[in-house]
Each structure stands twice: as C-alpha cells, then as structure tokens.
Coordinates of C-alpha atoms and ligand atoms in Angstrom, one line a residue:
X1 CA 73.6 91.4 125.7
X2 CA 76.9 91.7 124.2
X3 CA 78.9 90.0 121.5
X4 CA 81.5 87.2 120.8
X5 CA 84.7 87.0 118.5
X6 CA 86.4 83.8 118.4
X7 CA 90.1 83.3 116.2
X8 CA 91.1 81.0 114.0
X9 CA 94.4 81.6 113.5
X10 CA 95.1 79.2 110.1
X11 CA 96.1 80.0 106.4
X12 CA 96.8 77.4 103.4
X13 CA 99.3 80.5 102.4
X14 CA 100.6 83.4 103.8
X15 CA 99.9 86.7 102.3
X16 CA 102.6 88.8 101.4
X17 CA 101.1 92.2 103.5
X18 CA 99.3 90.3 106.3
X19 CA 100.2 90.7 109.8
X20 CA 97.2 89.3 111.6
X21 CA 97.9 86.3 114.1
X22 CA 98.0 83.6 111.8
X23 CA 99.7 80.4 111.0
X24 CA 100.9 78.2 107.9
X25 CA 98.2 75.5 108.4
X26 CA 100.3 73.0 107.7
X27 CA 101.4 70.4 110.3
X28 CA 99.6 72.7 113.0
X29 CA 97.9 71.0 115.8
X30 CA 94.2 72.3 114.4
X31 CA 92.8 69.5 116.3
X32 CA 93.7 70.1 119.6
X33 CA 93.5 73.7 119.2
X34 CA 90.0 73.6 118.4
X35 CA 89.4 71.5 121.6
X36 CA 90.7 74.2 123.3
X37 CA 88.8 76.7 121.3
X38 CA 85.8 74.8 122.8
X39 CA 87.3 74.4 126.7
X40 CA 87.7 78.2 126.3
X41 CA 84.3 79.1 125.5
X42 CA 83.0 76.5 127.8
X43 CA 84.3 79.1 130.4
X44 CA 82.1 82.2 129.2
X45 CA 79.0 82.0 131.2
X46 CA 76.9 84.2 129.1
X47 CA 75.1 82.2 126.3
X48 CA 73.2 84.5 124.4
X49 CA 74.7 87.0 122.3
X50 CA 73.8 89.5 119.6
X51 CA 76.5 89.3 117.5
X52 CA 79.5 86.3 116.8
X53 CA 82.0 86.9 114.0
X54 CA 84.6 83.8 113.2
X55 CA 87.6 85.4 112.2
X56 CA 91.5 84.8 111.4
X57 CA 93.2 84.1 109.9
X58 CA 90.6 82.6 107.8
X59 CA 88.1 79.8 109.4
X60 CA 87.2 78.0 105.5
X61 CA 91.0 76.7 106.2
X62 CA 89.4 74.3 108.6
X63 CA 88.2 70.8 107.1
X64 CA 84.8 70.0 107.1
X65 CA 84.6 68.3 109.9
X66 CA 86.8 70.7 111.8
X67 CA 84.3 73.6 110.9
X68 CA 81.2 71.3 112.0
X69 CA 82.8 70.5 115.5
X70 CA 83.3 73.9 116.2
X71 CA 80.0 75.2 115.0
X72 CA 77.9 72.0 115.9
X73 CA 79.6 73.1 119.5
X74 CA 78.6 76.6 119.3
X75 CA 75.2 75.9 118.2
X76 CA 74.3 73.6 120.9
X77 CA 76.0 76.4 123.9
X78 CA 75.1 79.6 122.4
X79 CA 72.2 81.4 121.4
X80 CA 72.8 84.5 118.3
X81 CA 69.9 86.7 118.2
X82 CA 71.3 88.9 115.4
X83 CA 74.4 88.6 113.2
X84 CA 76.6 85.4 112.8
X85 CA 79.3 86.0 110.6
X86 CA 82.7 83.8 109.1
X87 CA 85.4 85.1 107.4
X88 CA 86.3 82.9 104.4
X89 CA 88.8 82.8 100.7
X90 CA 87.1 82.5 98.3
X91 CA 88.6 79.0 97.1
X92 CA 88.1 77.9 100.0
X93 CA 84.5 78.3 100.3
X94 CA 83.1 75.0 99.1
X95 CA 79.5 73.4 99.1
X96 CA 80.2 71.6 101.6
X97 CA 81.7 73.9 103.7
X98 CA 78.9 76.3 103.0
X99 CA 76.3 73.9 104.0
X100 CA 77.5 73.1 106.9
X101 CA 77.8 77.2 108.2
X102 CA 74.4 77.6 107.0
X103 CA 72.8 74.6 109.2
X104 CA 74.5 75.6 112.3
X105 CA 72.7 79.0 111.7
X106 CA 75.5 81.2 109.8
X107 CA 73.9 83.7 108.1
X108 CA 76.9 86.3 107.1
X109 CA 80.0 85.6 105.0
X110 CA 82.8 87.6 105.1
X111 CA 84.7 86.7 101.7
X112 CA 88.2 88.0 101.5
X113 CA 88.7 89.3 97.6
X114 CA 91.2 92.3 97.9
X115 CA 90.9 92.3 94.2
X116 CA 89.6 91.5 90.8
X117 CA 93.3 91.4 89.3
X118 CA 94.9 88.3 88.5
X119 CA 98.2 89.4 88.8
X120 CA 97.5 91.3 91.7
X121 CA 96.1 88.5 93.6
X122 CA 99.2 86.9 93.0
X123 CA 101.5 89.6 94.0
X124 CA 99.3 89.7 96.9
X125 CA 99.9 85.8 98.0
X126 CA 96.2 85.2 97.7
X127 CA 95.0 81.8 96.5
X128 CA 92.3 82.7 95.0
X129 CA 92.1 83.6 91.2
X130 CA 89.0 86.4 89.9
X131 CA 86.9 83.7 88.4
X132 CA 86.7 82.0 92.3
X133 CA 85.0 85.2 93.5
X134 CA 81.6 85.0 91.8
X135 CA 81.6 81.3 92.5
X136 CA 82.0 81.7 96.1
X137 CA 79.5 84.5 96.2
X138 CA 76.6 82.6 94.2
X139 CA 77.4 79.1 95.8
X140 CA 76.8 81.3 99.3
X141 CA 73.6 83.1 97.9
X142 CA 72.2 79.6 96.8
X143 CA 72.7 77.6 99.7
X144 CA 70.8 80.6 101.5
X145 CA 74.0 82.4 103.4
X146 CA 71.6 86.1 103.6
X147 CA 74.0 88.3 103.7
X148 CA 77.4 88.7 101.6
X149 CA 80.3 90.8 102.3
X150 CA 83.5 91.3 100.6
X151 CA 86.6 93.0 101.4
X152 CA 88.8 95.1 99.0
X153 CA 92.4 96.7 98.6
X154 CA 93.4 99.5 97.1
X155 CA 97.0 101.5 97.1
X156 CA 98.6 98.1 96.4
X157 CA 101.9 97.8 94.0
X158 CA 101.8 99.0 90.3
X159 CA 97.8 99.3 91.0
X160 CA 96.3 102.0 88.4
X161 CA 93.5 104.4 89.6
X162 CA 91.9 102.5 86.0
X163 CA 92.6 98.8 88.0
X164 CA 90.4 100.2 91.4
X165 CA 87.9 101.2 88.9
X166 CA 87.5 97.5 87.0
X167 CA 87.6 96.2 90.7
X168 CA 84.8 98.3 91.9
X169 CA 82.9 97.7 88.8
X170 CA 83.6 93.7 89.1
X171 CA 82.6 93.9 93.0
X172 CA 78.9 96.0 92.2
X173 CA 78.1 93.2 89.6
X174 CA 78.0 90.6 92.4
X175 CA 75.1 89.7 94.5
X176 CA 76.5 91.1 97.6
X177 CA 75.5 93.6 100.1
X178 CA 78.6 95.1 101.9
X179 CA 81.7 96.2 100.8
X180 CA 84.9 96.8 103.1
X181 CA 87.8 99.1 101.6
X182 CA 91.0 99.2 102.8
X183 CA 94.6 101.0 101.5
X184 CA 97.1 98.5 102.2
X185 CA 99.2 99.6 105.3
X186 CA 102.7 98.3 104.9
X187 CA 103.2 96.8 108.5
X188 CA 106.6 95.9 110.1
X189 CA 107.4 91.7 109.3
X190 CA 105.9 91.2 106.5
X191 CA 106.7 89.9 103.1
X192 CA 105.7 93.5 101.4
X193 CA 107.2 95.9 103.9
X194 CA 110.8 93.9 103.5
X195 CA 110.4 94.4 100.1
X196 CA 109.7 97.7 99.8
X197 CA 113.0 98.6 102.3
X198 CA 115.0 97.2 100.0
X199 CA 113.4 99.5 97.2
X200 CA 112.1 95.9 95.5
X201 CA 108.5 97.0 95.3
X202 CA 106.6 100.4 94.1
X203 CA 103.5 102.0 95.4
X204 CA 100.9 104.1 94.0
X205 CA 101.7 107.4 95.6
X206 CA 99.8 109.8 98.5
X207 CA 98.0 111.6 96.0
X208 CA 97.1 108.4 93.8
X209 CA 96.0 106.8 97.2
X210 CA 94.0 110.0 98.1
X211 CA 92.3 109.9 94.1
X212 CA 92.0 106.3 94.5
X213 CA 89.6 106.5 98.1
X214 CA 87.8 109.4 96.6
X215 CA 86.6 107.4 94.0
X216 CA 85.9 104.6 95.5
X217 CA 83.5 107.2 97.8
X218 CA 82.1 108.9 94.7
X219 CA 81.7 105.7 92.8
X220 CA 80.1 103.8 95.7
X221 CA 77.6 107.1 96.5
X222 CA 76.2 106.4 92.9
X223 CA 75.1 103.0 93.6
X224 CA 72.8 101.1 96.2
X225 CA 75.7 101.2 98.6
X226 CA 76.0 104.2 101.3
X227 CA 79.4 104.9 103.5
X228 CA 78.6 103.8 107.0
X229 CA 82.4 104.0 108.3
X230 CA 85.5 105.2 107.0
X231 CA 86.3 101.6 105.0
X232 CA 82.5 100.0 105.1
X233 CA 79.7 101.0 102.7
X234 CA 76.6 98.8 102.6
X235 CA 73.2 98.5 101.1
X236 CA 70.0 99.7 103.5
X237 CA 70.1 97.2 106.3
X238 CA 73.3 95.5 105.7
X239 CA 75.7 97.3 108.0
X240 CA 77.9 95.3 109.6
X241 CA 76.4 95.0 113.6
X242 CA 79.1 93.3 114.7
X243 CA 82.1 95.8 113.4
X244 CA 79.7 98.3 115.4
X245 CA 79.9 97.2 118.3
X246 CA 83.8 97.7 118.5
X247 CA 83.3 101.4 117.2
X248 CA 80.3 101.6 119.4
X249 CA 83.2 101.0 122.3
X250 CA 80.7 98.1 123.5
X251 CA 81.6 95.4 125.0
X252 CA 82.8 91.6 123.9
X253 CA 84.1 88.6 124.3
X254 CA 87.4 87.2 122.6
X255 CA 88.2 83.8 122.3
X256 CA 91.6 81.8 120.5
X257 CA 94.7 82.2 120.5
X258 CA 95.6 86.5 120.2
X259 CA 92.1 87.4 120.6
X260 CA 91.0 90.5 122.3
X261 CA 88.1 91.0 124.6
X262 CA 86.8 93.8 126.5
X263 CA 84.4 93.0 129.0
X264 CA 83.2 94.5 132.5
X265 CA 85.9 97.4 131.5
X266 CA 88.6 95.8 131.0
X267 CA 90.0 94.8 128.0
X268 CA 92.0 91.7 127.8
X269 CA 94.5 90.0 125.1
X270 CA 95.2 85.9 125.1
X271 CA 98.8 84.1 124.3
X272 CA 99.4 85.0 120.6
X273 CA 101.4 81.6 119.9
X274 CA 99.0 78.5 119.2
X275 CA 101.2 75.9 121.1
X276 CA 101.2 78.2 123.7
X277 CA 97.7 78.5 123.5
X278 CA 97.0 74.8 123.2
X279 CA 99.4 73.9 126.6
X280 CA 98.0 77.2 128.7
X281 CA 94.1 76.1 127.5
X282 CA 95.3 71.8 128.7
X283 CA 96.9 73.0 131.9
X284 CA 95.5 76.0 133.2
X285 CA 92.1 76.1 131.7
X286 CA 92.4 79.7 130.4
X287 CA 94.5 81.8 128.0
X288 CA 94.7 85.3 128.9
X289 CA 98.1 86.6 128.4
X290 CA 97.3 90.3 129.7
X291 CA 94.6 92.7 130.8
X292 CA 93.9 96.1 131.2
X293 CA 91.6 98.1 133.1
X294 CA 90.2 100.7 131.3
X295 CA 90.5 104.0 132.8
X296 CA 87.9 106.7 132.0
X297 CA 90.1 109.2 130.5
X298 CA 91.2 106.1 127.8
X299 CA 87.2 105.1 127.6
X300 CA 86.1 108.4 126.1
X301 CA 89.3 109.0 123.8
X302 CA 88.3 105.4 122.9
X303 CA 84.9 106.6 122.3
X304 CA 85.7 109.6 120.1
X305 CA 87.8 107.9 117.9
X306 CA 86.5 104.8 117.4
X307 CA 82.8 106.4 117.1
X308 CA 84.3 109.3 114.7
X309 CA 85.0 106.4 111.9
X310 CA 81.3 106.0 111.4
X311 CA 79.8 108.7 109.2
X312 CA 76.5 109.1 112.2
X313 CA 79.4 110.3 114.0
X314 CA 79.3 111.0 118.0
X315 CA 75.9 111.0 120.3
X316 CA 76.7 114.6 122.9
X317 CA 73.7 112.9 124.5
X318 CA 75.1 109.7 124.8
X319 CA 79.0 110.7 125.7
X320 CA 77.2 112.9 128.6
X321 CA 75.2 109.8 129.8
X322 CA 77.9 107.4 129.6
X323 CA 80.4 109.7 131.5
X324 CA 78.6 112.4 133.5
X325 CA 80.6 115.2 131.2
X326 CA 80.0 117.3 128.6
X327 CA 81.6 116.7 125.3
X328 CA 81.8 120.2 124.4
X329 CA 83.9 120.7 128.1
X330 CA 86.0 117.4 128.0
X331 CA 87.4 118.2 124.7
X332 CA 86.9 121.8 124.0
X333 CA 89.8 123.5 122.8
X334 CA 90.2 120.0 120.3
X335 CA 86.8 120.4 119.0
X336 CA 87.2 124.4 118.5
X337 CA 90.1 123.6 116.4
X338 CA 88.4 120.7 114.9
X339 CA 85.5 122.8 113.8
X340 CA 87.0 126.0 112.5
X341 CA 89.4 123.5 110.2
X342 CA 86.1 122.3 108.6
X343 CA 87.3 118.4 110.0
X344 CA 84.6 117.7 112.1
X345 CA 80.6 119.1 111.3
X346 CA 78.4 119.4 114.5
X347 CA 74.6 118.7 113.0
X348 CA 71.7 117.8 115.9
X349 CA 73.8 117.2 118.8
X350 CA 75.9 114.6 116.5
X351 CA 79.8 115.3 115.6
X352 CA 80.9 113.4 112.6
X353 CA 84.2 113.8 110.3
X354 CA 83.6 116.0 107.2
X355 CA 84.7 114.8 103.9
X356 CA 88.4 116.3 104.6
X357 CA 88.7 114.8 107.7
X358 CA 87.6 111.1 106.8
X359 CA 90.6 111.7 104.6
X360 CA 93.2 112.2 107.2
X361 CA 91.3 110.2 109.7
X362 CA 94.0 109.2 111.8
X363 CA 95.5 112.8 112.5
X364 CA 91.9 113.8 113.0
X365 CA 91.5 110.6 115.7
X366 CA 95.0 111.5 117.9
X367 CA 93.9 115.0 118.7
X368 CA 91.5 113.3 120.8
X369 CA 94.3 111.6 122.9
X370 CA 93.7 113.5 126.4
X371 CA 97.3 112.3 127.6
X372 CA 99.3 113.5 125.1
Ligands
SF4_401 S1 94.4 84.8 104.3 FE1 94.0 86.6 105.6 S2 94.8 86.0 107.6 FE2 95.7 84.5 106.1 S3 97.6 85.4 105.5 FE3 96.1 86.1 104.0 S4 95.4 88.1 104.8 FE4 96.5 87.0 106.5

C-alpha cells in the first residue's frame, strides 16, 4: 500500500516568505481545476491507500461546496486505512468547512499558525490574527477532527528568543498533538528575500537562530511532546505517517498542478502553472511535466538523508535489504568521519544524528552525496 498527496494550489493572500506553488485565489479557474483534480485521480488505479495529505497552498481557501466535491469525490474512489490529513489557516477553518472534512472521513488538520505574534503575523502576510488559532483548534476538536497539528516559525524578522518562548508557551496550551518547527529560509522571489537585498528587513542572527532551535528542543523535551524529526515533535502516537513516508524514501502518488510523485522508482513532477494544468488535464488527460528514473546510487543518498532527519535514524538492516550492500561499505570513509566528529551515533545497528549534527543538518546530509 502506498500513499497519496494531492495540491491545491490557492491562497486568499500571499505570504511574504512563501515559495510554494501557489496562486492569488482570486479570479482563478478553481472550478475547472478541481474537475481536473478529479480526471487526474480518476487515472490512479490503486484505490486504497495508507496515508492522503491535502496540501497547498492551503485547501480551507476552497468554498464549501468546492471542498465537498473534492472530498465527496475522494470518498466515494478511495479507501484511507490510516491518516487523512488537510492543511488549513486558521481563519479559514470554519464550522462548516470543518464538518464537511470530518464526514468525508478527515481525521487530521494541519493548521498553519507560524506564530502567536500579532505583529508578526502581519509582517508575515498571514491572515490570521492569534485569537483565530485557539478558535480553529477547538472548533476542530469539537466537531471530532482527532488529531491536531500546527506549524511554527522561528528566526523571523525583529523575533526575540523571549517572542519563540511566548509562542511555544501559547502553542502547549492548545489541545493539539503535533508541532512542526521551521526557521524561516529566505528563498529566491519572494516578498522577504527582496526585502532583505535591499537591506529593508533584519534577521535574528546564526547564533540567535541556533539559541532559538535549542530551546524550542529543550522546551519541547520538558513536555508531552518528543522530537521525532529535525522540525516535528509529537505526543505518543501522533507522529505524522504521512511526512514518514517521504523520509522513509517510500513511495507515493502526487496529484495537482506542481505535485510530485514517486512511484515504481521513478519520481515524477506535473506542469507547475494552473491554466497549464487545467488545458494539459482537458486535452491530454494527464499532467506530468517531467520524470526521473531513480538510479540506485541517488536511491540510497536519498535514503540516508532523508532517513537521517528522523531522530530513529537509519535501519543497517534495512539499507542492506533494500540494496544488497552494506552501509558500513557504501559510505565508509563518510561515516568514519561522521562518527569520530561526534555528528552521527551508531546504537543497535541504527545511525542517527547526534545533537550537534541535527544542528547543521544539512552539511551533515551532503556528505552522503556519492556523486560529488
Ligand atoms: S498560506 Fe501557505 S501556501 Fe499560501 S502563501 Fe501563505 S505560506 Fe504560502
């Protein structure tokens, strides 16, 4: 069984930092793109899956009767044995919005927060305002949603280690059982990183950031929640499945505009533009843009670094059965060097990133690049 991630690529504002595939919804063709969205999936002959996530962009910016076509649709095709998650704004999230997820069997939200901080939010281009949060999060809890996620930023402009510390505070006070963490990464064409090359906008610096994630760590270790990946934490039972199958290196499919799939090895990537989408979807039938066949040597580098963001680590057992090699000979010399610099722990057959190296994950992850 494998897993499903389908893309709605509409915002009623765009964020100042975001550079997902996403789309003013305003005068968009949302109709006909989610009669696409339906041709689309029509075409994946698997039906039952273990894991959907409705993503964006953010899916709550469809109407009511938008969201019920889509779902009533998905409902009636496919069966979801574990996790079915949405992505939604907080303001956004209405009753009857919320209703009509939890009827078509919805039974994870994904609620988009960033932060607690009124002016921040703003900064940010959110929508939302801090008293929308607990709203959202109770209306979801009442109207039986089980499971409650939300995400968070830190290392955003003028934030104060003391502002992470309200927000972490605010976000443990809610009934909610995941929490996603993520430094803001100032990305090429966007509102922020313009800004900030024209020396218009100030960010907390490395070692703020640093003394920012180590709290939010330390903080988080104190409470119900545990560190399951470099950015998740979760209460017992509340990891995210679906976010693990992509650092499992599993398989999925992607469906909408600019999603991503990777299935029978290859990973594939649809037309990013949603009338492009929409005419590709009328005429042809299908969407993908480009794929790629997966070669071995880029499945285990996948493997190692994707697998190395979750605190279990990296199965020896399971790289040998998956690719007739031994770790410890595949990547030797990396693993040596990885070991003796106190980045990586080896414990039971399991490699995992120490401490240090969840802190410089991403140097720690390249080493593992076999072309380079
Ligand atoms: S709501 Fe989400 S997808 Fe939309 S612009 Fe903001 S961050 Fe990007």
């Amino acid at each position: 069984m494998t897993s499903l991630y389908i893309h709605i690529p509409f915002c009623n504002r765009i964020c100042t930092y975001c550079d997902f595939n996403k789309f003013l919804i305003k005068n968009q063709p949302v109709d006909e793109y989610i009669d696409c969205l339906i041709k689309e999936l029509s075409g994946i002959e698997e039906t039952v899956f273990t894991t959907l996530f409705i993503g964006g962009g953010t899916p709550t910016a469809l109407s009511v009767s938008q969201l019920d076509k889509l779902l009533s649709y998905i409902a009636g095709r496919f069966t979801i044995s574990d996790e079915f998650s949405m992505e939604a704004n907080p303001d956004e999230l209405t009753i009857d919005k919320i209703a009509v997820m939890k009827h078509y069997g919805v039974n994870r939200l994904s609620l988009g927060v960033q932060t607690f901080d009124n002016k921040l939010l703003k900064l940010l281009g959110r929508t939302h305002q801090q008293s929308d949060i607990k709203q959202a999060v109770d209306a979801a809890k009442d109207l039986g949603i089980e499971s409650v996620s939300i995400d968070l930023m830190y290392h955003l402009p003028t934030q104060t280690l003391e502002q992470v510390k309200i927000d972490i505070e605010k976000a443990l006070s809610l009934d909610i059982d995941h929490i996603s963490c993520y430094s803001l990464i100032l990305e090429p064409k966007t509102q922020f990183y313009n800004q900030y090359r024209k020396g218009m906008l100030q960010l907390p610096d490395e070692t703020l950031a640093a003394e920012m994630y180590e709290y939010i760590m330390s903080r988080l270790a104190q409470s119900d929640f545990s560190q399951y990946e470099i950015s998740n934490f979760a209460k017992p039972d509340h990891e995210s499945r679906h976010n693990k199958v992509y650092w499992q290196n599993s398989e999925y499919y992607g469906a909408g505009a600019g999603s991503h799939g990777y299935i029978n090895g290859i990973r594939y990537y649809n037309i990013v533009p949603v009338p492009h989408y929409i005419k590709s979807m009328q005429t042809t039938g299908q969407a993908v843009k480009e794929e790629h066949h997966v070669t071995c040597e880029e499945s285990m580098e996948e493997f190692m670094f994707l697998g190395l963001r979750m605190n279990s680590g990296i199965s020896k057992v399971e790289f040998e059965e998956r690719y007739g090699a031994a770790l410890d000979e595949v990547f030797k010399n990396v693993l040596e060097e990885l070991l003796d610099r106190h980045l990586i722990i080896e414990e039971n057959n399991m490699i995992s990133l120490t401490s240090t190296g969840r802190m410089i994950g991403n140097y720690v992850f390249e080493k593992f690049l076999l072309s380079v």
